[in-house]
Amino acid sequence: MITNSNIRLKGGEQLDVQAFFYDTYAGFTSFASKYIQDIAICEDIVQDVFLAFYEKPRSFENLFQVKSFFYTSIRNHCLDHLKHQKVKEKYKNYQLKEEVEVDYFFSEIIRVEAFNMVYEQVNKLPEAMKQVLLLSLKDYSNSEIAEKLNIALSTVRTQKARAYKILRKKVDNLLLLFTSWFKGK
């Protein structure tokens, strides 16, 4: 609690700081809330201004100058707080953007590497299977593939089934590799 809370103003008036605090605290907090929505922050700002006022005595002509000091100080503290919040928000947005870019970067690397690994496995397939599968991946129907390669429709189906079976085993191994890599991150 404040002891010896009287301050003599130049005009001869006495200001009881403790009584002034109790009389004006709610109003000053309300004033601060016009700048900042969080009432707890407003209360902290008003308390900080009162503390600064009490710890560093200033010379005031009258009560109006004291109140002017408080309104100006509270406004400035609120604006400083808002500026600081903007800086923090900018930094937070920058970090989020960086995280998104890094995540995108790594996801693209993974996508391209996975594609390359699958394509590498497709190229290792026997030639007939590879041709059937590549045409299938280009959205050719089974009958179009059979006609283009001059093979039976049942052969197309068999070659696709065998190719998918071989690739599924290889891709499962790739998924295990990627899963273990993500767990290691």
PDB file of C-alpha atoms in Angstrom:
ATOM      1  CA  MET A   1       0.000   0.000   0.000  1.00  0.00           C
ATOM      2  CA  ILE A   2       1.064   3.563  -0.568  1.00  0.00           C
ATOM      3  CA  THR A   3       2.208   5.438   2.515  1.00  0.00           C
ATOM      4  CA  ASN A   4       2.606   9.188   2.686  1.00  0.00           C
ATOM      5  CA  SER A   5       0.610   9.487  -0.486  1.00  0.00           C
ATOM      6  CA  ASN A   6       0.134  13.253  -0.483  1.00  0.00           C
ATOM      7  CA  ILE A   7       1.768  15.223  -3.266  1.00  0.00           C
ATOM      8  CA  ARG A   8       1.833  18.985  -3.170  1.00  0.00           C
ATOM      9  CA  LEU A   9       0.947  20.627  -6.465  1.00  0.00           C
ATOM     10  CA  LYS A  10       2.490  23.962  -7.483  1.00  0.00           C
ATOM     11  CA  GLY A  11      -0.822  25.710  -7.010  1.00  0.00           C
ATOM     12  CA  GLY A  12      -0.738  24.764  -3.325  1.00  0.00           C
ATOM     13  CA  GLU A  13      -3.244  21.943  -3.622  1.00  0.00           C
ATOM     14  CA  GLN A  14      -2.568  18.587  -2.007  1.00  0.00           C
ATOM     15  CA  LEU A  15      -3.139  15.428  -4.031  1.00  0.00           C
ATOM     16  CA  ASP A  16      -3.782  12.261  -2.073  1.00  0.00           C
ATOM     17  CA  VAL A  17      -2.408   9.688  -4.560  1.00  0.00           C
ATOM     18  CA  GLN A  18      -4.147   6.767  -2.868  1.00  0.00           C
ATOM     19  CA  ALA A  19      -7.553   8.477  -2.988  1.00  0.00           C
ATOM     20  CA  PHE A  20      -6.815   9.645  -6.565  1.00  0.00           C
ATOM     21  CA  PHE A  21      -6.024   6.048  -7.501  1.00  0.00           C
ATOM     22  CA  TYR A  22      -9.305   4.704  -6.072  1.00  0.00           C
ATOM     23  CA  ASP A  23     -11.335   7.552  -7.573  1.00  0.00           C
ATOM     24  CA  THR A  24      -9.904   7.360 -11.100  1.00  0.00           C
ATOM     25  CA  TYR A  25      -8.711   3.775 -11.601  1.00  0.00           C
ATOM     26  CA  ALA A  26     -11.984   2.497 -13.106  1.00  0.00           C
ATOM     27  CA  GLY A  27     -12.313   5.512 -15.401  1.00  0.00           C
ATOM     28  CA  PHE A  28      -8.712   5.272 -16.578  1.00  0.00           C
ATOM     29  CA  THR A  29      -9.160   1.542 -17.205  1.00  0.00           C
ATOM     30  CA  SER A  30     -12.290   2.303 -19.224  1.00  0.00           C
ATOM     31  CA  PHE A  31     -10.324   4.903 -21.187  1.00  0.00           C
ATOM     32  CA  ALA A  32      -7.605   2.326 -21.946  1.00  0.00           C
ATOM     33  CA  SER A  33     -10.248  -0.170 -23.074  1.00  0.00           C
ATOM     34  CA  LYS A  34     -11.086   2.123 -25.992  1.00  0.00           C
ATOM     35  CA  TYR A  35      -7.669   1.205 -27.388  1.00  0.00           C
ATOM     36  CA  ILE A  36      -7.259  -2.361 -26.136  1.00  0.00           C
ATOM     37  CA  GLN A  37     -10.051  -4.891 -25.787  1.00  0.00           C
ATOM     38  CA  ASP A  38      -8.405  -7.044 -23.098  1.00  0.00           C
ATOM     39  CA  ILE A  39      -9.441  -5.516 -19.757  1.00  0.00           C
ATOM     40  CA  ALA A  40      -6.614  -7.251 -17.860  1.00  0.00           C
ATOM     41  CA  ILE A  41      -4.049  -5.556 -20.103  1.00  0.00           C
ATOM     42  CA  CYS A  42      -5.839  -2.225 -19.615  1.00  0.00           C
ATOM     43  CA  GLU A  43      -5.673  -2.656 -15.838  1.00  0.00           C
ATOM     44  CA  ASP A  44      -1.967  -3.478 -16.054  1.00  0.00           C
ATOM     45  CA  ILE A  45      -1.317  -0.374 -18.128  1.00  0.00           C
ATOM     46  CA  VAL A  46      -3.185   1.884 -15.701  1.00  0.00           C
ATOM     47  CA  GLN A  47      -1.304   0.361 -12.766  1.00  0.00           C
ATOM     48  CA  ASP A  48       2.015   0.838 -14.581  1.00  0.00           C
ATOM     49  CA  VAL A  49       1.223   4.507 -15.180  1.00  0.00           C
ATOM     50  CA  PHE A  50       0.263   4.984 -11.517  1.00  0.00           C
ATOM     51  CA  LEU A  51       3.475   3.292 -10.446  1.00  0.00           C
ATOM     52  CA  ALA A  52       5.555   5.479 -12.766  1.00  0.00           C
ATOM     53  CA  PHE A  53       3.712   8.544 -11.469  1.00  0.00           C
ATOM     54  CA  TYR A  54       4.389   7.633  -7.857  1.00  0.00           C
ATOM     55  CA  GLU A  55       8.001   6.503  -8.290  1.00  0.00           C
ATOM     56  CA  LYS A  56       9.138   9.487 -10.324  1.00  0.00           C
ATOM     57  CA  PRO A  57       7.627  12.636  -8.896  1.00  0.00           C
ATOM     58  CA  ARG A  58       6.843  15.353 -11.381  1.00  0.00           C
ATOM     59  CA  SER A  59       5.844  18.914 -10.938  1.00  0.00           C
ATOM     60  CA  PHE A  60       2.202  19.722 -11.779  1.00  0.00           C
ATOM     61  CA  GLU A  61       0.355  23.014 -11.465  1.00  0.00           C
ATOM     62  CA  ASN A  62      -3.012  21.476 -10.636  1.00  0.00           C
ATOM     63  CA  LEU A  63      -5.201  18.369 -10.743  1.00  0.00           C
ATOM     64  CA  PHE A  64      -6.093  18.940 -14.409  1.00  0.00           C
ATOM     65  CA  GLN A  65      -2.416  18.632 -15.386  1.00  0.00           C
ATOM     66  CA  VAL A  66      -2.166  15.439 -13.346  1.00  0.00           C
ATOM     67  CA  LYS A  67      -5.171  13.968 -15.143  1.00  0.00           C
ATOM     68  CA  SER A  68      -3.786  15.139 -18.484  1.00  0.00           C
ATOM     69  CA  PHE A  69      -0.542  13.348 -17.651  1.00  0.00           C
ATOM     70  CA  PHE A  70      -2.478  10.153 -16.903  1.00  0.00           C
ATOM     71  CA  TYR A  71      -4.614  10.269 -20.041  1.00  0.00           C
ATOM     72  CA  THR A  72      -1.588  10.957 -22.222  1.00  0.00           C
ATOM     73  CA  SER A  73       0.533   8.296 -20.519  1.00  0.00           C
ATOM     74  CA  ILE A  74      -2.230   5.688 -20.685  1.00  0.00           C
ATOM     75  CA  ARG A  75      -2.857   6.430 -24.358  1.00  0.00           C
ATOM     76  CA  ASN A  76       0.869   6.182 -25.134  1.00  0.00           C
ATOM     77  CA  HIS A  77       1.197   2.910 -23.224  1.00  0.00           C
ATOM     78  CA  CYS A  78      -1.810   1.516 -25.092  1.00  0.00           C
ATOM     79  CA  LEU A  79      -0.380   2.561 -28.456  1.00  0.00           C
ATOM     80  CA  ASP A  80       3.002   1.071 -27.534  1.00  0.00           C
ATOM     81  CA  HIS A  81       1.254  -2.153 -26.566  1.00  0.00           C
ATOM     82  CA  LEU A  82      -0.637  -2.217 -29.874  1.00  0.00           C
ATOM     83  CA  LYS A  83       2.572  -1.577 -31.835  1.00  0.00           C
ATOM     84  CA  HIS A  84       4.254  -4.382 -29.950  1.00  0.00           C
ATOM     85  CA  GLN A  85       1.295  -6.672 -30.705  1.00  0.00           C
ATOM     86  CA  LYS A  86       1.571  -5.811 -34.406  1.00  0.00           C
ATOM     87  CA  VAL A  87       5.270  -6.668 -34.362  1.00  0.00           C
ATOM     88  CA  LYS A  88       4.523  -9.939 -32.582  1.00  0.00           C
ATOM     89  CA  GLU A  89       1.726 -10.719 -35.054  1.00  0.00           C
ATOM     90  CA  LYS A  90       3.982  -9.918 -38.012  1.00  0.00           C
ATOM     91  CA  TYR A  91       6.661 -12.180 -36.607  1.00  0.00           C
ATOM     92  CA  LYS A  92       4.126 -14.927 -35.947  1.00  0.00           C
ATOM     93  CA  ASN A  93       2.778 -14.626 -39.508  1.00  0.00           C
ATOM     94  CA  TYR A  94       6.332 -14.671 -40.838  1.00  0.00           C
ATOM     95  CA  GLN A  95       7.071 -17.829 -38.879  1.00  0.00           C
ATOM     96  CA  LEU A  96       3.833 -19.461 -40.071  1.00  0.00           C
ATOM     97  CA  LYS A  97       4.652 -18.500 -43.660  1.00  0.00           C
ATOM     98  CA  GLU A  98       8.135 -19.948 -43.263  1.00  0.00           C
ATOM     99  CA  GLU A  99       6.689 -23.151 -41.784  1.00  0.00           C
ATOM    100  CA  VAL A 100       4.207 -23.439 -44.647  1.00  0.00           C
ATOM    101  CA  GLU A 101       6.974 -22.841 -47.187  1.00  0.00           C
ATOM    102  CA  VAL A 102       9.216 -25.392 -45.488  1.00  0.00           C
ATOM    103  CA  ASP A 103       6.350 -27.893 -45.282  1.00  0.00           C
ATOM    104  CA  TYR A 104       5.544 -27.279 -48.958  1.00  0.00           C
ATOM    105  CA  PHE A 105       9.205 -27.615 -49.851  1.00  0.00           C
ATOM    106  CA  PHE A 106       9.530 -30.948 -48.065  1.00  0.00           C
ATOM    107  CA  SER A 107       6.203 -32.264 -49.312  1.00  0.00           C
ATOM    108  CA  GLU A 108       7.239 -31.433 -52.875  1.00  0.00           C
ATOM    109  CA  ILE A 109      10.563 -33.180 -52.379  1.00  0.00           C
ATOM    110  CA  ILE A 110       8.762 -36.219 -51.024  1.00  0.00           C
ATOM    111  CA  ARG A 111       6.209 -36.172 -53.851  1.00  0.00           C
ATOM    112  CA  VAL A 112       8.896 -35.913 -56.542  1.00  0.00           C
ATOM    113  CA  GLU A 113      11.117 -38.519 -54.910  1.00  0.00           C
ATOM    114  CA  ALA A 114       8.182 -40.902 -54.494  1.00  0.00           C
ATOM    115  CA  PHE A 115       7.214 -40.367 -58.130  1.00  0.00           C
ATOM    116  CA  ASN A 116      10.813 -40.985 -59.216  1.00  0.00           C
ATOM    117  CA  MET A 117      11.044 -44.162 -57.136  1.00  0.00           C
ATOM    118  CA  VAL A 118       7.752 -45.506 -58.494  1.00  0.00           C
ATOM    119  CA  TYR A 119       8.735 -44.575 -62.041  1.00  0.00           C
ATOM    120  CA  GLU A 120      12.087 -46.302 -61.498  1.00  0.00           C
ATOM    121  CA  GLN A 121      10.224 -49.436 -60.425  1.00  0.00           C
ATOM    122  CA  VAL A 122       7.926 -49.191 -63.447  1.00  0.00           C
ATOM    123  CA  ASN A 123      11.001 -49.058 -65.694  1.00  0.00           C
ATOM    124  CA  LYS A 124      12.299 -52.261 -64.063  1.00  0.00           C
ATOM    125  CA  LEU A 125       9.173 -54.169 -65.068  1.00  0.00           C
ATOM    126  CA  PRO A 126       9.340 -56.569 -68.010  1.00  0.00           C
ATOM    127  CA  GLU A 127       8.821 -54.641 -71.253  1.00  0.00           C
ATOM    128  CA  ALA A 128       5.308 -55.912 -71.997  1.00  0.00           C
ATOM    129  CA  MET A 129       4.071 -55.089 -68.471  1.00  0.00           C
ATOM    130  CA  LYS A 130       5.733 -51.704 -68.584  1.00  0.00           C
ATOM    131  CA  GLN A 131       4.082 -50.788 -71.893  1.00  0.00           C
ATOM    132  CA  VAL A 132       0.648 -51.857 -70.648  1.00  0.00           C
ATOM    133  CA  LEU A 133       1.045 -49.988 -67.381  1.00  0.00           C
ATOM    134  CA  LEU A 134       2.341 -46.759 -68.979  1.00  0.00           C
ATOM    135  CA  LEU A 135      -0.553 -46.686 -71.422  1.00  0.00           C
ATOM    136  CA  SER A 136      -2.952 -47.378 -68.581  1.00  0.00           C
ATOM    137  CA  LEU A 137      -1.481 -44.455 -66.634  1.00  0.00           C
ATOM    138  CA  LYS A 138      -2.122 -42.282 -69.707  1.00  0.00           C
ATOM    139  CA  ASP A 139      -5.841 -43.146 -69.360  1.00  0.00           C
ATOM    140  CA  TYR A 140      -6.031 -45.607 -72.204  1.00  0.00           C
ATOM    141  CA  SER A 141      -8.805 -48.152 -71.735  1.00  0.00           C
ATOM    142  CA  ASN A 142      -7.973 -51.858 -71.698  1.00  0.00           C
ATOM    143  CA  SER A 143      -9.419 -52.312 -75.178  1.00  0.00           C
ATOM    144  CA  GLU A 144      -7.410 -49.328 -76.509  1.00  0.00           C
ATOM    145  CA  ILE A 145      -4.229 -50.790 -74.975  1.00  0.00           C
ATOM    146  CA  ALA A 146      -4.961 -54.214 -76.514  1.00  0.00           C
ATOM    147  CA  GLU A 147      -5.512 -52.639 -79.915  1.00  0.00           C
ATOM    148  CA  LYS A 148      -2.455 -50.374 -79.713  1.00  0.00           C
ATOM    149  CA  LEU A 149      -0.112 -53.202 -78.597  1.00  0.00           C
ATOM    150  CA  ASN A 150      -1.828 -55.805 -80.756  1.00  0.00           C
ATOM    151  CA  ILE A 151      -2.449 -58.174 -77.845  1.00  0.00           C
ATOM    152  CA  ALA A 152      -5.512 -59.849 -76.390  1.00  0.00           C
ATOM    153  CA  LEU A 153      -7.736 -57.981 -73.922  1.00  0.00           C
ATOM    154  CA  SER A 154      -7.197 -60.727 -71.339  1.00  0.00           C
ATOM    155  CA  THR A 155      -3.420 -60.270 -71.721  1.00  0.00           C
ATOM    156  CA  VAL A 156      -3.789 -56.564 -70.974  1.00  0.00           C
ATOM    157  CA  ARG A 157      -5.727 -57.385 -67.794  1.00  0.00           C
ATOM    158  CA  THR A 158      -3.200 -60.014 -66.728  1.00  0.00           C
ATOM    159  CA  GLN A 159      -0.199 -57.746 -67.429  1.00  0.00           C
ATOM    160  CA  LYS A 160      -1.793 -54.868 -65.474  1.00  0.00           C
ATOM    161  CA  ALA A 161      -2.635 -57.111 -62.527  1.00  0.00           C
ATOM    162  CA  ARG A 162       0.901 -58.508 -62.393  1.00  0.00           C
ATOM    163  CA  ALA A 163       2.444 -55.039 -62.746  1.00  0.00           C
ATOM    164  CA  TYR A 164       0.295 -53.655 -59.934  1.00  0.00           C
ATOM    165  CA  LYS A 165       1.160 -56.619 -57.722  1.00  0.00           C
ATOM    166  CA  ILE A 166       4.902 -56.099 -58.263  1.00  0.00           C
ATOM    167  CA  LEU A 167       4.636 -52.326 -57.782  1.00  0.00           C
ATOM    168  CA  ARG A 168       2.487 -52.697 -54.672  1.00  0.00           C
ATOM    169  CA  LYS A 169       5.285 -54.669 -52.991  1.00  0.00           C
ATOM    170  CA  LYS A 170       7.874 -52.064 -54.021  1.00  0.00           C
ATOM    171  CA  VAL A 171       5.651 -49.123 -53.048  1.00  0.00           C
ATOM    172  CA  ASP A 172       4.908 -50.688 -49.653  1.00  0.00           C
ATOM    173  CA  ASN A 173       8.654 -50.718 -49.040  1.00  0.00           C
ATOM    174  CA  LEU A 174       8.810 -47.056 -50.070  1.00  0.00           C
ATOM    175  CA  LEU A 175       5.986 -46.213 -47.676  1.00  0.00           C
ATOM    176  CA  LEU A 176       7.873 -47.946 -44.865  1.00  0.00           C
ATOM    177  CA  LEU A 177      10.961 -45.946 -45.764  1.00  0.00           C
ATOM    178  CA  PHE A 178       9.030 -42.625 -45.746  1.00  0.00           C
ATOM    179  CA  THR A 179       7.216 -43.532 -42.535  1.00  0.00           C
ATOM    180  CA  SER A 180      10.482 -44.277 -40.761  1.00  0.00           C
ATOM    181  CA  TRP A 181      11.949 -41.040 -42.112  1.00  0.00           C
ATOM    182  CA  PHE A 182       8.996 -38.985 -40.764  1.00  0.00           C
ATOM    183  CA  LYS A 183       9.208 -40.682 -37.375  1.00  0.00           C
ATOM    184  CA  GLY A 184      12.891 -39.722 -37.232  1.00  0.00           C
ATOM    185  CA  LYS A 185      12.073 -36.015 -37.804  1.00  0.00           C
TER     186      LYS A 185
END
